Coordinates of C-alpha atoms and ligand atoms in Angstrom, one line a residue:
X270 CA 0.0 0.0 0.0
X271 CA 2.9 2.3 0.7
X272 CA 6.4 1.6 -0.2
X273 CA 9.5 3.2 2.0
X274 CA 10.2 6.8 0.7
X275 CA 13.3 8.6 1.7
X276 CA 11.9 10.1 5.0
X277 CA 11.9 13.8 5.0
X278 CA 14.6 14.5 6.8
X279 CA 16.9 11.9 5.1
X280 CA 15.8 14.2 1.8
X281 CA 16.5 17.5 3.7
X282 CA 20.0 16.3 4.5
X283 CA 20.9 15.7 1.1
X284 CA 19.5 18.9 -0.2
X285 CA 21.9 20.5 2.3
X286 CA 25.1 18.8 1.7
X287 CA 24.8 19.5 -1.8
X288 CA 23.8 23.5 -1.3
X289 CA 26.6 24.1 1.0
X290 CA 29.6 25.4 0.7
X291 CA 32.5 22.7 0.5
X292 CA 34.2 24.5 3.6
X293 CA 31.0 23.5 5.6
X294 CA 30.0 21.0 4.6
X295 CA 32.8 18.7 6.8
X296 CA 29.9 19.8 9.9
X297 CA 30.8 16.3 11.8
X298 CA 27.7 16.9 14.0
X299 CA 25.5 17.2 10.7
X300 CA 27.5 14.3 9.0
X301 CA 26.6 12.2 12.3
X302 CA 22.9 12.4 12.1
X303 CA 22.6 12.1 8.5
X304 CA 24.8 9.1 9.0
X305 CA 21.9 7.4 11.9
X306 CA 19.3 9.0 9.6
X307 CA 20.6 6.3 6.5
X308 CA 21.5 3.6 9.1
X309 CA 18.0 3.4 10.1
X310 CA 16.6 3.6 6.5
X311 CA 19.0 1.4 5.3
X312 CA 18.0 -1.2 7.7
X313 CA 14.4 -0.9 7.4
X314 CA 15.0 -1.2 3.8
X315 CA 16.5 -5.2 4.8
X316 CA 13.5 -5.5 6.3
X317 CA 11.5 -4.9 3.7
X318 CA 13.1 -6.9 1.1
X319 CA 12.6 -9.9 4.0
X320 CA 8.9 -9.2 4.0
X321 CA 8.5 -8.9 0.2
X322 CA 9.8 -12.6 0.0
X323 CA 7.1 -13.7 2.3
X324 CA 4.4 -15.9 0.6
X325 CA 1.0 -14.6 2.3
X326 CA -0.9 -12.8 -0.3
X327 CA -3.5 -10.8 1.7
X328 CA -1.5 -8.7 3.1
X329 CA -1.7 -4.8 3.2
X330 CA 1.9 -3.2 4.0
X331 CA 2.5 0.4 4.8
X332 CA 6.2 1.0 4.5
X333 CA 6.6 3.7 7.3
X334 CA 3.7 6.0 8.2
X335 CA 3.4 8.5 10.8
X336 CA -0.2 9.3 12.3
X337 CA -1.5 11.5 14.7
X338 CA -2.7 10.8 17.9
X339 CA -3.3 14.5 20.2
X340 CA -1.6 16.1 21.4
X341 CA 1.2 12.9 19.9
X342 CA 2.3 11.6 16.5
X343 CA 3.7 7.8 16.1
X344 CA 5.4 6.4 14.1
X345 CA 5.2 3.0 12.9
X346 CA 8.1 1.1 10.5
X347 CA 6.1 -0.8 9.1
X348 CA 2.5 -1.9 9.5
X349 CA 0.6 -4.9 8.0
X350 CA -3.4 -5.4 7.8
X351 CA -4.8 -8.8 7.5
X352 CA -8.1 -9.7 8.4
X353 CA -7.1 -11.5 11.7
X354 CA -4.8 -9.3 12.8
X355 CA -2.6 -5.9 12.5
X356 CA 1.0 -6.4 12.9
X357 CA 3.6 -3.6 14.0
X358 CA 7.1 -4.6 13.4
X359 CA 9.8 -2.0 15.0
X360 CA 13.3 -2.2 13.6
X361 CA 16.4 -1.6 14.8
X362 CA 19.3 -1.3 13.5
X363 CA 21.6 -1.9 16.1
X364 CA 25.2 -3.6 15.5
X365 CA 27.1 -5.8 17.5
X366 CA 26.7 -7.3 20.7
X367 CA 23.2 -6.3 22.2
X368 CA 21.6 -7.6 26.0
X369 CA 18.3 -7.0 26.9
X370 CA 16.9 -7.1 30.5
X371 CA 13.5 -7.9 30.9
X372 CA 13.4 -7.3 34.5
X373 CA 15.0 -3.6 34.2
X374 CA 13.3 -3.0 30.8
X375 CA 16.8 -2.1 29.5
X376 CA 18.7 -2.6 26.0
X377 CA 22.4 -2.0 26.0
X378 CA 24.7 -1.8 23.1
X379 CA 28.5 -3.1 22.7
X380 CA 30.2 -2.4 19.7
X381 CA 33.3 -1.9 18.5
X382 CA 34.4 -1.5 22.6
X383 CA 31.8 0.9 23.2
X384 CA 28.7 0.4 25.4
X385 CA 25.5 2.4 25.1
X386 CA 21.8 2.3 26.6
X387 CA 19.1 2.4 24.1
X388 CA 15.3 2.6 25.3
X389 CA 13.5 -0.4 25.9
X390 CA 12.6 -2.0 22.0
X391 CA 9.6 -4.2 23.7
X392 CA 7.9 -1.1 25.4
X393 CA 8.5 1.4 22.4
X394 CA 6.3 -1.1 20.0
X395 CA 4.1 -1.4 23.0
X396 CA 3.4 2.1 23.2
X397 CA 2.7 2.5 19.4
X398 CA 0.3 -0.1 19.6
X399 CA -1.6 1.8 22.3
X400 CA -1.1 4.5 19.7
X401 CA -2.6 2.5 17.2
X402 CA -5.5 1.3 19.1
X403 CA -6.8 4.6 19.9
X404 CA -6.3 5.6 16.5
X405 CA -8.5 2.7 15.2
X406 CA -11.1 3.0 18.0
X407 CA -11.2 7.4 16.5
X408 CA -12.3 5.7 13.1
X409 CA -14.7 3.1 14.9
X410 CA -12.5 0.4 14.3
X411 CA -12.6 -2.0 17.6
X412 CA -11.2 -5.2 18.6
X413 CA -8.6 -6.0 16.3
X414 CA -6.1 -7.8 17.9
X415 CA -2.6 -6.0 17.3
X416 CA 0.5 -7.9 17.4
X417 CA 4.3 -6.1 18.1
X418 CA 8.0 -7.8 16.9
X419 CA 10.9 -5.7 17.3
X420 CA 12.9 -6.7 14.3
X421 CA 17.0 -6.6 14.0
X422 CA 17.5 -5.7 10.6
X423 CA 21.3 -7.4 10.5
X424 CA 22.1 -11.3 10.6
X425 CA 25.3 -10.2 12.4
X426 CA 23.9 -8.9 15.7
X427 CA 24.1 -10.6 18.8
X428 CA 20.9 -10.7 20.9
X429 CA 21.4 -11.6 24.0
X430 CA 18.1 -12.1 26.5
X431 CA 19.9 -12.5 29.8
X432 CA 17.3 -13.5 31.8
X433 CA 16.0 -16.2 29.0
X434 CA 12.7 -14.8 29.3
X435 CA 10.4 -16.9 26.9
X436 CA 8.3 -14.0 26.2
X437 CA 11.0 -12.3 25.2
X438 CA 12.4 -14.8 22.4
X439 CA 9.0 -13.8 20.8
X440 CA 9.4 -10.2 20.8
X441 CA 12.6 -9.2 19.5
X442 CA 13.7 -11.1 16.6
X443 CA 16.0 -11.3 13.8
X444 CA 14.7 -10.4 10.0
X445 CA 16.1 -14.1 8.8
X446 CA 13.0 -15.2 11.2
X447 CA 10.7 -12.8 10.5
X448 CA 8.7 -14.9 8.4
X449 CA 8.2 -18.0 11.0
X450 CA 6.9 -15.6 13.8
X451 CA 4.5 -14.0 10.9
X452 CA 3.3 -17.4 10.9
X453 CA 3.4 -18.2 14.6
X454 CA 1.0 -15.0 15.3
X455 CA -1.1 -15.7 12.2
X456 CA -2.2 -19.4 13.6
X457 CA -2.5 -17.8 17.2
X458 CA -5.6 -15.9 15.5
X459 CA -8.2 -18.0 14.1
X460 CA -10.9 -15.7 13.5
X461 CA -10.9 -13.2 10.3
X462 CA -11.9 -9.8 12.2
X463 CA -11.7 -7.4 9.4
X464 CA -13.3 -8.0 5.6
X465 CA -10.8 -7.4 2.3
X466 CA -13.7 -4.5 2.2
X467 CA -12.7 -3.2 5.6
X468 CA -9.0 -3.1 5.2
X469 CA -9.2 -1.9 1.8
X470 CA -11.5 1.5 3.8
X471 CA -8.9 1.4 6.4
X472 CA -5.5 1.9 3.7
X473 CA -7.4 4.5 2.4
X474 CA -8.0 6.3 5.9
X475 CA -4.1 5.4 6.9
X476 CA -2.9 6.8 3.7
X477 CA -5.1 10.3 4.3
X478 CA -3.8 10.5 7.7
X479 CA 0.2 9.7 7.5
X480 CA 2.2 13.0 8.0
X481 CA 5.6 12.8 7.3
X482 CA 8.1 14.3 9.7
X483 CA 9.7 17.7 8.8
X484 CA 12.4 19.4 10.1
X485 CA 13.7 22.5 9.5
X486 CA 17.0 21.9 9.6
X487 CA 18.6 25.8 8.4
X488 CA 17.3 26.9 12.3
X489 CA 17.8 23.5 13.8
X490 CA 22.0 24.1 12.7
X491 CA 21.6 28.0 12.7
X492 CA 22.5 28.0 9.2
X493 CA 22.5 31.0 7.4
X494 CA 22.7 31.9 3.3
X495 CA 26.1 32.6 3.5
X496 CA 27.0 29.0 4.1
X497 CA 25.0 27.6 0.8
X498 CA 26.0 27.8 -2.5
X499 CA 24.6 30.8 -5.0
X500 CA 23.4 29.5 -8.4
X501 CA 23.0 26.3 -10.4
X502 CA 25.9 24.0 -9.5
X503 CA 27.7 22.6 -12.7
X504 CA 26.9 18.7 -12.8
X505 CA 29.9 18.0 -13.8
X506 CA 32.7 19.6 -11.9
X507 CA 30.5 21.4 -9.4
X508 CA 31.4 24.8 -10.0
X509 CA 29.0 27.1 -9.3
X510 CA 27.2 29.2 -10.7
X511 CA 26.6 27.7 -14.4
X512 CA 25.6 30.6 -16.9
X513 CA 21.9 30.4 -18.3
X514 CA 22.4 31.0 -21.7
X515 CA 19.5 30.2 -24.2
X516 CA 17.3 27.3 -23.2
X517 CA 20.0 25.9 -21.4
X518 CA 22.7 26.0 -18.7
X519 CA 26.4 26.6 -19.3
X520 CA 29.6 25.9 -17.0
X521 CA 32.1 28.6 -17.7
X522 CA 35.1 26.1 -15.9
X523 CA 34.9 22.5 -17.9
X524 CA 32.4 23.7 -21.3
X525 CA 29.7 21.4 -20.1
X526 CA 26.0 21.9 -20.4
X527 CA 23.0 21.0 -19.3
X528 CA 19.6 21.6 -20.1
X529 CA 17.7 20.6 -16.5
X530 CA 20.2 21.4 -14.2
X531 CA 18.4 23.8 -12.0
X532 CA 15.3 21.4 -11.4
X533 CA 17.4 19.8 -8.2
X534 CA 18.5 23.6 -7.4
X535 CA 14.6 24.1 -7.1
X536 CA 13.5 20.8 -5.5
X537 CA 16.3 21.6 -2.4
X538 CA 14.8 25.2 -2.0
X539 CA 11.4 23.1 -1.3
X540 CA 13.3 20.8 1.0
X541 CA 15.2 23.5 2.7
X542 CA 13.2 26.9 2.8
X543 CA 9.7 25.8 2.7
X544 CA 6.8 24.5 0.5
X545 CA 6.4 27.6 -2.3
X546 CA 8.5 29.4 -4.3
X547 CA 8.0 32.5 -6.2
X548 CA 9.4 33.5 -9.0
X549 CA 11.4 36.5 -7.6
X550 CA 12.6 33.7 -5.5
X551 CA 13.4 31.5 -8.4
X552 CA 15.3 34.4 -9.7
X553 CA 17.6 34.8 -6.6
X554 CA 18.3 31.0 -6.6
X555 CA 19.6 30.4 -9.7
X556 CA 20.9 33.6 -10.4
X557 CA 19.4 34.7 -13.7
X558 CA 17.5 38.1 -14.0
X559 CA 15.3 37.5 -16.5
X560 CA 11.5 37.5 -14.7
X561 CA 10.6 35.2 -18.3
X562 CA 13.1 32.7 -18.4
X563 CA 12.0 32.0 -14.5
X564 CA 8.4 31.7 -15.4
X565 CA 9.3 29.3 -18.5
X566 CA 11.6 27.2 -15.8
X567 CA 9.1 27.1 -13.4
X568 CA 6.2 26.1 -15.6
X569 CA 8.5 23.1 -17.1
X570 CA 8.8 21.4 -14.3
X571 CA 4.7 20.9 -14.2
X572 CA 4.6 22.4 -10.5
X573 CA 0.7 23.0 -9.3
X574 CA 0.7 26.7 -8.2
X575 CA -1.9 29.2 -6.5
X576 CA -2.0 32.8 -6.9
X577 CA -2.2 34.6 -10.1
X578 CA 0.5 36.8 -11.7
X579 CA 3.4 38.5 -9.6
X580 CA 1.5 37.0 -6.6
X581 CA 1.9 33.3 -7.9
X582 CA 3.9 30.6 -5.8
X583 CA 4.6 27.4 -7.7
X584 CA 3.9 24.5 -4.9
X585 CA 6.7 21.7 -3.6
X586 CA 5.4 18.4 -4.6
X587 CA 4.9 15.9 -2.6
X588 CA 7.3 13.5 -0.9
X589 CA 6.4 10.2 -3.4
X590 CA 7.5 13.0 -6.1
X591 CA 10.9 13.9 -4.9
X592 CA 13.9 11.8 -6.5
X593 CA 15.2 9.0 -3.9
X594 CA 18.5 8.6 -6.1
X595 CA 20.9 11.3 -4.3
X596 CA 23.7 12.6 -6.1
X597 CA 26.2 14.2 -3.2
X598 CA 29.2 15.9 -4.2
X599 CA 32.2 13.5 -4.4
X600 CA 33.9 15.1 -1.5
X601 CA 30.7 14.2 1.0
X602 CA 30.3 11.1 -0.4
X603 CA 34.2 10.3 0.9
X604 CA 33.0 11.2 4.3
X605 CA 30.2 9.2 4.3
X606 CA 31.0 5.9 3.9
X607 CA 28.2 3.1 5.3
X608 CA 29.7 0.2 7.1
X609 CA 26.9 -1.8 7.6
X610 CA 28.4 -4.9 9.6
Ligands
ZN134 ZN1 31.7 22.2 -14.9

């Protein structure tokens, strides 16, 4: 029903490494979190490929959706409808050596030397699903039994449940087992609760209702224009700004041209300064001066818009829309190298 988009924020990150100026863009704080944002999309993204070999046919799959709750949002990795149950699977994307104590409630972390304290996996899922429930009961959907697994996207962890708590073998798996405890919770349920009908209503309703997370992430790093790059960034070499010349874009350092460079120019504005974009706005951002050439950019890329005129702002479209391929300069990409085991 919903396949896993680049959240937001993974997006947003992008956008920013390639708009800054290469003497920022080493910001090891930035690089960090960008870094956990990718780990944990990476891993859910294992996950996923686990799930898609499963047999079971009926089954309705939301790949990441956040929903509100007030005054709360959750967020749930991935959901799955079936008519006897609704599962919630929580992954993690944890490395190494991990021990969970069921009589503290605590997860801890050893890796590489290193221990760290996570919160509990078991109560997190537990907490969505009470989420969830209240959710459901808000669109008159009651009694559905809901059933949580926290899944470890990586074959290589080490789980270790040092008190041997039975309970807890069923709660927090790995993803090469995934498809047994589907099974094990599917026979626990013997009655169908929801209709093909029902769940079909209820996508529809989930699909409305998911709000990604956005984060402005200039104020969250106090980052100000002077830091990000002026103009349409040659795709070659990266120098910046290419010279619009007609119809198309020109580098003035290695001769090459391109005719749609500035579209990703104007899909990081969205992802960095907001939703709209006018075409004064348009103008300042890729550095032309001709009001005409940034109305004909502007209509080519088939944005909706609102407003008529001087007062019209072309509209950011939406997250499914955005391109999940990320081209990052070749000096990021050296600093961001993904070890995943
Ligand atoms: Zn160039």
């Amino acid at each position: 029903m919903k396949y896993r988009l680049k959240i937001y924020d993974l997006l947003i990150y992008e956008a920013l490494f390639r708009r800054f100026h290469e003497r920022y863009a080493r910001n090891n704080s930035i690089i960090s979190a960008y870094r956990k944002e990718k780990a944990g999309f990476d891993g859910e993204r294992n996950v996923d490929y686990k799930l898609s070999t499963y047999p079971q046919k009926d089954f309705f799959i939301f790949q990441g959706i956040r929903l509100p709750n007030p005054p709360f949002y959750f967020q749930i990795d991935t959901l799955i409808l079936t008519k006897k149950l609704i599962y919630i699977l929580e992954v993690k994307n944890y490395k190494g050596n991990l021990k969970y104590d069921s009589k503290q409630n605590q997860m801890t972390q050893e890796v590489k030397g290193e221990v760290n304290a996570f919160k509990d996996p078991i109560l997190q899922a537990e907490a969505q699903k009470t989420h969830l429930q209240q959710w459901l009961e808000k669109h008159g959907i009651y009694n559905v039994p809901i059933e949580t697994l926290v899944v470890i996207a990586y074959p290589s962890t080490i789980i270790e449940n040092i008190h041997q708590d039975p309970e807890v073998y069923h709660k927090i798996i790995h993803t090469e087992s995934l498809h047994q405890h589907l099974n094990r919770l599917h026979e626990t349920h013997a009655k169908d609760v929801l209709t093909t009908a029902a769940i079909r209503k209820l996508s529809k309703t989930l699909l409305q209702e998911d709000q990604p997370l956005r984060t402005n992430i200039l104020d969250y790093y106090n980052i100000d224009d002077q830091q990000l790059i002026k103009g349409v960034p040659c795709e070659q070499c990266n120098y910046s700004p290419m010279t619009r010349l007609a119809g198309k874009w020109s580098c003035q350092k290695c001769n090459a041209i391109s005719y749609n460079a500035h579209e990703r120019v104007i899909l990081d504005h969205f992802l960095l300064h907001g939703d709209t974009i006018t075409n004064k706005q348009c103008r300042d951002l890729l550095r032309i001066s001709s009001p005409r050439t940034a109305y004909l950019i502007l209509n080519g890329m088939n944005l909706e818009h609102s407003g008529g005129n001087k007062g019209r702002k072309y509209i950011s479209p939406v997250l499914g829309n955005f391109p999940q391929v990320s081209y990052l300069p070749k000096e990021i990409m050296s600093t961001l190298i993904f070890d995943k085991l």
